[in-house]
Amino acid sequence: MSCFSEYRDIVQEGELVLLWVSRDNIRPVVMDHKETFNTRYGSFAHADIIGKPYGSQIGVMTKSSNKFGFVHVLQPTPELWTHSLPHRTQIVYTPDSSYIMQRLNCGPRSVVIEAGTGSGSFSHAFARSVQKVYSYEFHEVRYQQAFKEFEDHGLLRENVTLTHRDVCQDGFTIKDGDTTSMPLQEREPTAEIGATAIFLDLPAPWDAIPHLSKVIAQEGKVGLCCFSPCIEQVDKTLEVMEKHGWINVQMVEIQGRRYESRRQMVRTLDDALNRLRDIKRRKLEGTERRQRALEAVGPEAVAEEMARVRAVTEKSKFNPFGKGSRVKEGDEHYTWKQVTKVEAEIKSHTSYLTFAFKVMDRTRDSDKVDKILASING
Ligand code: SAM
């Protein structure tokens, strides 16, 4: 089974784990009891991680500064992998991949075509959710890197077929003699694909679209999504989609934002007036104190007088506009309103998503319709 789809409790030797150092620093590491994972927060021996439950915090004291450093040990998921994978290309991030899968109706019975494979970010997400993924990559080194990675992660054993291919030129049909992870016996003479969903992350998707009719499912509705960074590409894609019978075309752009919700104190005009009165009173007290100190004789008397005045000056009360004693957010003695703040950055790709659908067989199956009607009518 793939280490991305099975659930495990305890970290074992040889397993891929994701070490969470911080939100922007998640590192994939294969456990080897002889190795150490080094960070600026300390060095973590793999032997101290192996045998611990997933989710554990692993801590060390640094020798030099005598400070406590820690990491969390997490089981790989496609979402965490997207954050930690080695980038070989631009990748598709989770806000986009989750939306695309939902729009393409992906589920456990879906058969997906994906081109190009790139860094394999989306391939991992597809692999967890669908029955079968056919992924294509024409760059030889990237194909080999993806092959090794998918093999290590158990994806090729489970439900992913990776093929070295220029899909714009040669289409998607897998034949005997192709460079592919597909076992020989499944290839001859040509592999039936029957894709129910297609995702094209290519510079020229319009050259690949004409090849799709040979490999999509002949029954039911098939979904297609093209991921393109510029509107001229979208325009060219639309033209070819329409020409080849793809309908219900829609273009979408994902703008990922993370909102932080919190309460903000409601401040009134009286609050502002009280604040101004407080400033005036304190100013007056300061002037009087300085005067009394000057009138006194000798430095000792000055210090004594200053200490006496400081003791009688009350501590700054709550100030809704800045300095002063602090109030806990939500304190029931004050009025609050709910507000949100946009967090600075969320990783998402600013590309346009063009969706379209196709139904190959439009004949009416009367028996099927009768059965459905009968089941509805009880
Ligand atoms: N979706 C991928 C991910 O989430 O990691 C990233 C895909 S990357 C942006 C595009 C990939 O398509 C590149 O690796 C490129 O080599 C590959 N590619 C470009 N044209 C291709 C073609 N005609 N056939 C197959 N692969 C192609």
Short mmCIF file of C-alpha atoms and ligand atoms in Angstrom, two decimals:
data_model
loop_
_atom_site.label_atom_id
_atom_site.label_comp_id
_atom_site.label_asym_id
_atom_site.label_seq_id
_atom_site.Cartn_x
_atom_site.Cartn_y
_atom_site.Cartn_z
CA MET A 1 0.00 0.00 0.00
CA SER A 2 1.04 3.59 -0.52
CA CYS A 3 2.39 5.43 2.54
CA PHE A 4 -0.04 8.22 1.55
CA SER A 5 -3.19 6.11 1.76
CA GLU A 6 -2.66 3.70 4.68
CA TYR A 7 -2.98 4.79 8.28
CA ARG A 8 -0.10 4.07 10.64
CA ASP A 9 0.32 4.62 14.39
CA ILE A 10 4.01 4.19 15.15
CA VAL A 11 7.04 5.44 13.20
CA GLN A 12 9.08 2.53 11.80
CA GLU A 13 12.59 2.23 10.34
CA GLY A 14 12.60 2.92 6.55
CA GLU A 15 9.36 4.91 6.54
CA LEU A 16 8.93 8.32 4.93
CA VAL A 17 7.87 10.81 7.59
CA LEU A 18 7.30 14.56 7.36
CA LEU A 19 9.12 16.54 10.04
CA TRP A 20 7.26 19.76 10.83
CA VAL A 21 9.84 22.37 11.82
CA SER A 22 7.55 25.36 11.19
CA ARG A 23 4.58 26.16 8.97
CA ASP A 24 6.87 27.01 6.06
CA ASN A 25 9.42 24.33 6.76
CA ILE A 26 8.15 20.75 6.53
CA ARG A 27 10.85 18.26 5.57
CA PRO A 28 10.41 14.78 4.09
CA VAL A 29 12.82 12.32 5.76
CA VAL A 30 13.19 8.53 5.45
CA MET A 31 13.84 7.03 8.87
CA ASP A 32 17.27 5.43 9.29
CA HIS A 33 18.38 4.72 12.86
CA LYS A 34 22.01 5.65 11.97
CA GLU A 35 21.06 9.14 10.71
CA THR A 36 20.42 12.53 12.32
CA PHE A 37 18.10 15.31 11.16
CA ASN A 38 19.86 18.66 11.60
CA THR A 39 18.05 21.98 11.98
CA ARG A 40 18.96 25.37 13.43
CA TYR A 41 16.85 24.37 16.44
CA GLY A 42 18.95 21.29 17.17
CA SER A 43 19.92 17.84 15.91
CA PHE A 44 17.34 15.05 16.07
CA ALA A 45 18.58 11.44 15.97
CA HIS A 46 16.25 9.28 13.85
CA ALA A 47 16.63 6.64 16.58
CA ASP A 48 14.76 9.01 18.94
CA ILE A 49 11.89 9.32 16.43
CA ILE A 50 11.53 5.64 15.46
CA GLY A 51 9.05 3.92 17.77
CA LYS A 52 7.20 7.13 18.66
CA PRO A 53 3.52 7.63 17.71
CA TYR A 54 2.84 9.82 14.66
CA GLY A 55 1.97 13.33 15.82
CA SER A 56 4.59 13.28 18.62
CA GLN A 57 6.66 16.29 19.50
CA ILE A 58 10.35 15.35 19.53
CA GLY A 59 12.49 17.67 21.68
CA VAL A 60 16.22 18.17 22.22
CA MET A 61 18.34 20.51 24.36
CA THR A 62 20.96 22.29 22.26
CA LYS A 63 24.42 21.94 23.80
CA SER A 64 25.66 25.36 22.77
CA SER A 65 22.79 27.60 23.92
CA ASN A 66 21.07 25.17 26.32
CA LYS A 67 17.71 25.86 24.67
CA PHE A 68 14.83 23.45 24.02
CA GLY A 69 14.21 22.79 20.29
CA PHE A 70 11.50 20.55 18.85
CA VAL A 71 9.90 19.17 15.69
CA HIS A 72 6.65 17.27 15.14
CA VAL A 73 6.66 13.95 13.34
CA LEU A 74 3.77 13.58 10.87
CA GLN A 75 2.49 10.89 8.56
CA PRO A 76 2.59 11.93 4.88
CA THR A 77 -0.63 13.19 3.29
CA PRO A 78 -0.98 14.70 -0.21
CA GLU A 79 -1.62 18.13 1.37
CA LEU A 80 1.57 18.04 3.47
CA TRP A 81 3.52 16.57 0.56
CA THR A 82 2.51 19.55 -1.62
CA HIS A 83 4.09 21.78 1.05
CA SER A 84 7.29 19.76 1.39
CA LEU A 85 8.04 18.15 -1.99
CA PRO A 86 11.18 18.89 -4.00
CA HIS A 87 10.10 21.34 -6.73
CA ARG A 88 11.07 20.29 -10.26
CA THR A 89 8.45 22.57 -11.83
CA GLN A 90 5.65 24.94 -10.85
CA ILE A 91 3.13 22.91 -8.90
CA VAL A 92 -0.61 22.81 -8.25
CA TYR A 93 -1.44 23.71 -4.63
CA THR A 94 -4.23 22.25 -2.51
CA PRO A 95 -6.75 25.14 -2.89
CA ASP A 96 -6.70 24.49 -6.65
CA SER A 97 -6.41 20.68 -6.65
CA SER A 98 -9.28 20.21 -4.18
CA TYR A 99 -11.54 22.54 -6.18
CA ILE A 100 -10.64 20.85 -9.48
CA MET A 101 -11.32 17.36 -8.12
CA GLN A 102 -14.69 18.45 -6.81
CA ARG A 103 -15.67 20.12 -10.13
CA LEU A 104 -14.58 17.02 -12.09
CA ASN A 105 -16.72 14.82 -9.78
CA CYS A 106 -13.68 12.76 -8.76
CA GLY A 107 -14.44 9.81 -6.51
CA PRO A 108 -13.37 6.21 -5.87
CA ARG A 109 -14.63 5.08 -9.30
CA SER A 110 -12.97 7.85 -11.34
CA VAL A 111 -10.28 7.17 -13.91
CA VAL A 112 -8.08 10.24 -14.32
CA ILE A 113 -5.68 11.39 -17.03
CA GLU A 114 -3.11 13.95 -15.90
CA ALA A 115 -0.53 15.71 -18.11
CA GLY A 116 2.18 16.74 -17.37
CA THR A 117 3.26 15.06 -14.20
CA GLY A 118 5.74 17.83 -13.31
CA SER A 119 6.65 17.58 -9.61
CA GLY A 120 3.86 15.11 -8.88
CA SER A 121 2.00 17.40 -6.50
CA PHE A 122 -1.42 16.83 -8.06
CA SER A 123 -0.65 13.17 -8.83
CA HIS A 124 -0.48 12.44 -5.07
CA ALA A 125 -3.82 14.17 -4.45
CA PHE A 126 -5.51 12.31 -7.32
CA ALA A 127 -3.98 8.98 -6.28
CA ARG A 128 -5.52 9.13 -2.81
CA SER A 129 -9.05 9.86 -4.06
CA VAL A 130 -9.63 8.04 -7.34
CA GLN A 131 -9.57 4.52 -8.72
CA LYS A 132 -6.82 5.02 -11.31
CA VAL A 133 -4.44 7.78 -12.46
CA TYR A 134 -2.70 7.87 -15.85
CA SER A 135 0.02 10.51 -15.64
CA TYR A 136 2.18 11.65 -18.60
CA GLU A 137 5.49 13.55 -18.67
CA PHE A 138 7.59 14.31 -21.75
CA HIS A 139 10.73 15.62 -20.01
CA GLU A 140 12.93 12.54 -19.62
CA VAL A 141 14.74 13.49 -16.39
CA ARG A 142 11.48 14.62 -14.77
CA TYR A 143 9.85 11.36 -15.85
CA GLN A 144 12.68 9.37 -14.20
CA GLN A 145 12.54 11.47 -11.01
CA ALA A 146 8.78 11.09 -10.79
CA PHE A 147 9.10 7.35 -11.48
CA LYS A 148 11.51 6.86 -8.56
CA GLU A 149 9.42 9.03 -6.24
CA PHE A 150 6.11 7.32 -7.11
CA GLU A 151 7.77 3.92 -6.72
CA ASP A 152 9.20 4.86 -3.30
CA HIS A 153 5.80 6.13 -2.21
CA GLY A 154 4.01 2.96 -3.38
CA LEU A 155 1.86 4.84 -5.93
CA LEU A 156 2.95 2.74 -8.92
CA ARG A 157 2.07 -0.47 -7.02
CA GLU A 158 -1.29 0.95 -6.09
CA ASN A 159 -3.14 2.98 -8.75
CA VAL A 160 -0.80 5.25 -10.75
CA THR A 161 0.59 4.58 -14.24
CA LEU A 162 3.34 6.94 -15.33
CA THR A 163 4.25 7.25 -19.02
CA HIS A 164 7.06 9.12 -20.77
CA ARG A 165 5.24 10.83 -23.61
CA ASP A 166 4.63 14.06 -25.51
CA VAL A 167 0.85 14.02 -25.32
CA CYS A 168 0.47 16.95 -27.71
CA GLN A 169 2.17 15.01 -30.45
CA ASP A 170 1.43 11.38 -29.63
CA GLY A 171 -1.79 11.41 -27.63
CA PHE A 172 -2.57 9.27 -24.60
CA THR A 173 -2.94 5.67 -25.83
CA ILE A 174 -0.36 3.43 -24.15
CA LYS A 175 1.12 0.84 -26.50
CA ASP A 176 3.59 -1.97 -26.29
CA GLY A 177 7.13 -0.55 -26.57
CA ASP A 178 6.30 2.66 -24.69
CA THR A 179 8.39 3.89 -21.77
CA THR A 180 5.84 3.44 -19.03
CA SER A 181 5.34 1.95 -15.58
CA MET A 182 2.41 -0.07 -16.94
CA PRO A 183 3.04 -3.83 -16.74
CA LEU A 184 3.60 -5.49 -20.15
CA GLN A 185 0.54 -7.74 -20.03
CA GLU A 186 -1.77 -4.73 -19.60
CA ARG A 187 -0.27 -2.88 -22.57
CA GLU A 188 -0.99 -5.27 -25.43
CA PRO A 189 -1.97 -4.24 -28.00
CA THR A 190 -3.11 -0.88 -26.59
CA ALA A 191 -4.29 -0.03 -23.10
CA GLU A 192 -7.96 0.83 -22.69
CA ILE A 193 -8.08 3.91 -20.53
CA GLY A 194 -11.71 5.05 -20.32
CA ALA A 195 -10.94 8.30 -18.49
CA THR A 196 -13.80 9.97 -16.64
CA ALA A 197 -11.75 13.08 -15.72
CA ILE A 198 -8.83 14.83 -17.42
CA PHE A 199 -6.50 17.49 -16.05
CA LEU A 200 -4.12 19.27 -18.44
CA ASP A 201 -1.34 21.40 -16.92
CA LEU A 202 0.54 21.99 -20.18
CA PRO A 203 1.76 25.05 -22.10
CA ALA A 204 -0.33 24.04 -25.16
CA PRO A 205 -3.40 22.08 -24.00
CA TRP A 206 -5.15 22.83 -27.33
CA ASP A 207 -2.72 20.41 -29.03
CA ALA A 208 -3.60 17.61 -26.59
CA ILE A 209 -7.41 18.02 -26.59
CA PRO A 210 -7.98 16.49 -30.09
CA HIS A 211 -6.37 13.22 -28.86
CA LEU A 212 -8.75 12.82 -25.93
CA SER A 213 -11.79 11.30 -27.67
CA LYS A 214 -9.91 7.98 -28.11
CA VAL A 215 -9.21 7.55 -24.40
CA ILE A 216 -12.25 8.92 -22.57
CA ALA A 217 -15.09 6.82 -21.16
CA GLN A 218 -17.74 6.05 -23.77
CA GLU A 219 -20.48 6.05 -21.16
CA GLY A 220 -21.44 8.89 -18.85
CA LYS A 221 -20.24 12.43 -18.48
CA VAL A 222 -16.50 13.13 -18.76
CA GLY A 223 -14.94 16.27 -17.21
CA LEU A 224 -11.93 18.20 -18.50
CA CYS A 225 -9.95 20.95 -16.78
CA CYS A 226 -7.11 22.98 -18.33
CA PHE A 227 -4.80 24.97 -16.06
CA SER A 228 -3.37 28.01 -17.90
CA PRO A 229 -1.65 31.11 -16.56
CA CYS A 230 -2.68 33.55 -19.29
CA ILE A 231 -5.96 34.51 -20.90
CA GLU A 232 -4.66 34.10 -24.46
CA GLN A 233 -4.05 30.41 -23.68
CA VAL A 234 -7.60 30.15 -22.31
CA ASP A 235 -8.96 31.66 -25.51
CA LYS A 236 -7.10 29.17 -27.73
CA THR A 237 -8.21 26.31 -25.49
CA LEU A 238 -11.88 27.37 -25.70
CA GLU A 239 -11.80 27.33 -29.47
CA VAL A 240 -10.46 23.77 -29.60
CA MET A 241 -12.80 22.55 -26.84
CA GLU A 242 -15.83 23.76 -28.77
CA LYS A 243 -14.53 22.30 -32.03
CA HIS A 244 -14.14 18.86 -30.41
CA GLY A 245 -17.55 18.68 -28.79
CA TRP A 246 -16.74 19.79 -25.23
CA ILE A 247 -19.69 21.65 -23.76
CA ASN A 248 -20.75 23.53 -20.59
CA VAL A 249 -17.48 25.47 -20.71
CA GLN A 250 -16.68 27.62 -17.68
CA MET A 251 -13.56 29.54 -16.70
CA VAL A 252 -12.67 30.04 -13.03
CA GLU A 253 -9.82 31.65 -11.14
CA ILE A 254 -9.00 30.55 -7.60
CA GLN A 255 -7.92 33.35 -5.28
CA GLY A 256 -6.84 31.66 -2.05
CA ARG A 257 -7.18 33.79 1.09
CA ARG A 258 -6.96 32.78 4.73
CA TYR A 259 -9.12 34.83 7.09
CA GLU A 260 -8.30 35.13 10.77
CA SER A 261 -11.37 35.84 12.88
CA ARG A 262 -11.11 37.83 16.14
CA ARG A 263 -12.99 40.33 18.31
CA GLN A 264 -12.33 44.05 18.33
CA MET A 265 -13.42 46.33 21.17
CA VAL A 266 -16.18 48.79 20.37
CA ARG A 267 -14.87 52.26 21.44
CA THR A 268 -17.13 55.22 22.12
CA LEU A 269 -16.73 58.98 22.09
CA ASP A 270 -16.75 58.91 25.95
CA ASP A 271 -13.72 56.60 25.85
CA ALA A 272 -11.85 59.18 23.77
CA LEU A 273 -12.86 62.07 26.11
CA ASN A 274 -11.83 60.12 29.25
CA ARG A 275 -8.51 59.37 27.64
CA LEU A 276 -7.87 63.08 26.92
CA ARG A 277 -8.82 64.00 30.53
CA ASP A 278 -6.42 61.35 31.85
CA ILE A 279 -3.55 62.72 29.74
CA LYS A 280 -4.22 66.26 31.01
CA ARG A 281 -4.36 65.15 34.67
CA ARG A 282 -1.09 63.23 34.40
CA LYS A 283 0.67 66.16 32.76
CA LEU A 284 -0.42 68.42 35.62
CA GLU A 285 0.75 65.94 38.28
CA GLY A 286 4.17 65.72 36.59
CA THR A 287 4.63 69.50 36.58
CA GLU A 288 3.69 69.79 40.28
CA ARG A 289 6.04 66.94 41.18
CA ARG A 290 8.97 68.62 39.42
CA GLN A 291 8.21 71.92 41.16
CA ARG A 292 8.11 70.34 44.66
CA ALA A 293 11.41 68.51 43.96
CA LEU A 294 13.13 71.73 42.95
CA GLU A 295 11.89 73.53 46.06
CA ALA A 296 13.23 70.82 48.35
CA VAL A 297 16.80 71.04 49.59
CA GLY A 298 19.59 68.64 48.56
CA PRO A 299 19.62 65.57 46.28
CA GLU A 300 18.37 63.21 48.99
CA ALA A 301 15.26 65.27 49.51
CA VAL A 302 14.67 65.31 45.70
CA ALA A 303 14.85 61.52 45.51
CA GLU A 304 12.57 61.15 48.55
CA GLU A 305 9.97 63.48 47.11
CA MET A 306 10.05 61.76 43.71
CA ALA A 307 9.52 58.32 45.35
CA ARG A 308 6.62 59.65 47.42
CA VAL A 309 4.87 61.16 44.38
CA ARG A 310 5.44 58.00 42.31
CA ALA A 311 3.84 55.92 45.07
CA VAL A 312 0.69 58.04 45.18
CA THR A 313 0.31 58.28 41.38
CA GLU A 314 -2.12 55.53 40.49
CA LYS A 315 -1.20 52.98 37.84
CA SER A 316 -2.38 53.80 34.32
CA LYS A 317 -5.90 52.45 33.92
CA PHE A 318 -7.18 50.62 30.89
CA ASN A 319 -6.70 52.70 27.79
CA PRO A 320 -8.67 51.60 24.71
CA PHE A 321 -6.36 53.58 22.38
CA GLY A 322 -2.88 52.32 23.19
CA LYS A 323 -0.65 52.15 26.29
CA GLY A 324 -2.13 51.32 29.68
CA SER A 325 -3.20 48.17 31.50
CA ARG A 326 -4.23 45.39 29.11
CA VAL A 327 -7.66 43.83 28.70
CA LYS A 328 -8.10 40.24 27.55
CA GLU A 329 -9.87 39.89 24.18
CA GLY A 330 -13.55 39.13 24.87
CA ASP A 331 -13.57 40.54 28.49
CA GLU A 332 -17.27 40.71 29.37
CA HIS A 333 -16.93 44.19 30.94
CA TYR A 334 -16.49 45.67 27.47
CA THR A 335 -18.38 45.55 24.19
CA TRP A 336 -16.82 43.63 21.30
CA LYS A 337 -17.57 43.12 17.63
CA GLN A 338 -16.49 40.23 15.43
CA VAL A 339 -13.93 41.19 12.73
CA THR A 340 -11.67 39.34 10.30
CA LYS A 341 -8.19 39.97 9.07
CA VAL A 342 -6.71 38.61 5.84
CA GLU A 343 -3.50 36.67 6.40
CA ALA A 344 -0.63 37.83 4.27
CA GLU A 345 0.09 34.80 2.12
CA ILE A 346 -1.49 31.54 1.16
CA LYS A 347 0.14 29.29 -1.37
CA SER A 348 -1.99 29.00 -4.45
CA HIS A 349 -1.26 29.41 -8.12
CA THR A 350 -2.81 32.28 -10.06
CA SER A 351 -3.86 30.32 -13.12
CA TYR A 352 -7.15 30.17 -14.94
CA LEU A 353 -9.09 26.92 -14.73
CA THR A 354 -11.16 26.13 -17.80
CA PHE A 355 -13.72 23.37 -17.26
CA ALA A 356 -15.69 21.56 -19.94
CA PHE A 357 -17.70 18.36 -20.21
CA LYS A 358 -18.45 15.78 -22.85
CA VAL A 359 -20.92 12.91 -23.22
CA MET A 360 -19.85 10.46 -25.94
CA ASP A 361 -22.92 8.25 -26.07
CA ARG A 362 -26.12 10.27 -26.14
CA THR A 363 -28.51 7.41 -27.05
CA ARG A 364 -31.37 6.82 -24.67
CA ASP A 365 -31.26 3.51 -22.78
CA SER A 366 -34.99 2.99 -22.27
CA ASP A 367 -34.55 -0.03 -19.94
CA LYS A 368 -32.28 1.95 -17.67
CA VAL A 369 -34.65 4.93 -17.65
CA ASP A 370 -37.63 2.67 -16.83
CA LYS A 371 -35.70 1.11 -13.94
CA ILE A 372 -34.76 4.53 -12.52
CA LEU A 373 -38.35 5.78 -12.84
CA ALA A 374 -39.67 2.63 -11.20
CA SER A 375 -37.24 3.01 -8.27
CA ILE A 376 -38.28 6.65 -7.81
CA ASN A 377 -41.98 5.87 -7.97
CA GLY A 378 -41.49 3.17 -5.34
N1 SAM B 1 0.67 19.60 -12.21
C1 SAM B 1 2.04 19.34 -11.86
C2 SAM B 1 2.21 19.33 -10.35
O1 SAM B 1 1.21 19.59 -9.63
O2 SAM B 1 3.31 19.04 -9.86
C3 SAM B 1 2.96 20.35 -12.48
C4 SAM B 1 2.99 20.29 -13.99
S1 SAM B 1 4.26 21.29 -14.67
C5 SAM B 1 3.67 22.88 -14.52
C6 SAM B 1 4.06 20.96 -16.38
C7 SAM B 1 4.76 19.70 -16.83
O3 SAM B 1 4.26 19.33 -18.10
C8 SAM B 1 6.26 19.86 -16.99
O4 SAM B 1 6.93 18.92 -16.20
C9 SAM B 1 6.51 19.61 -18.48
O5 SAM B 1 7.71 18.91 -18.72
C10 SAM B 1 5.30 18.77 -18.85
N2 SAM B 1 4.90 18.88 -20.26
C11 SAM B 1 4.88 20.00 -21.03
N3 SAM B 1 4.44 19.69 -22.27
C12 SAM B 1 4.17 18.36 -22.28
C13 SAM B 1 3.69 17.46 -23.27
N4 SAM B 1 3.42 17.87 -24.49
N5 SAM B 1 3.52 16.16 -22.93
C14 SAM B 1 3.80 15.74 -21.67
N6 SAM B 1 4.28 16.55 -20.70
C15 SAM B 1 4.46 17.84 -20.99
#
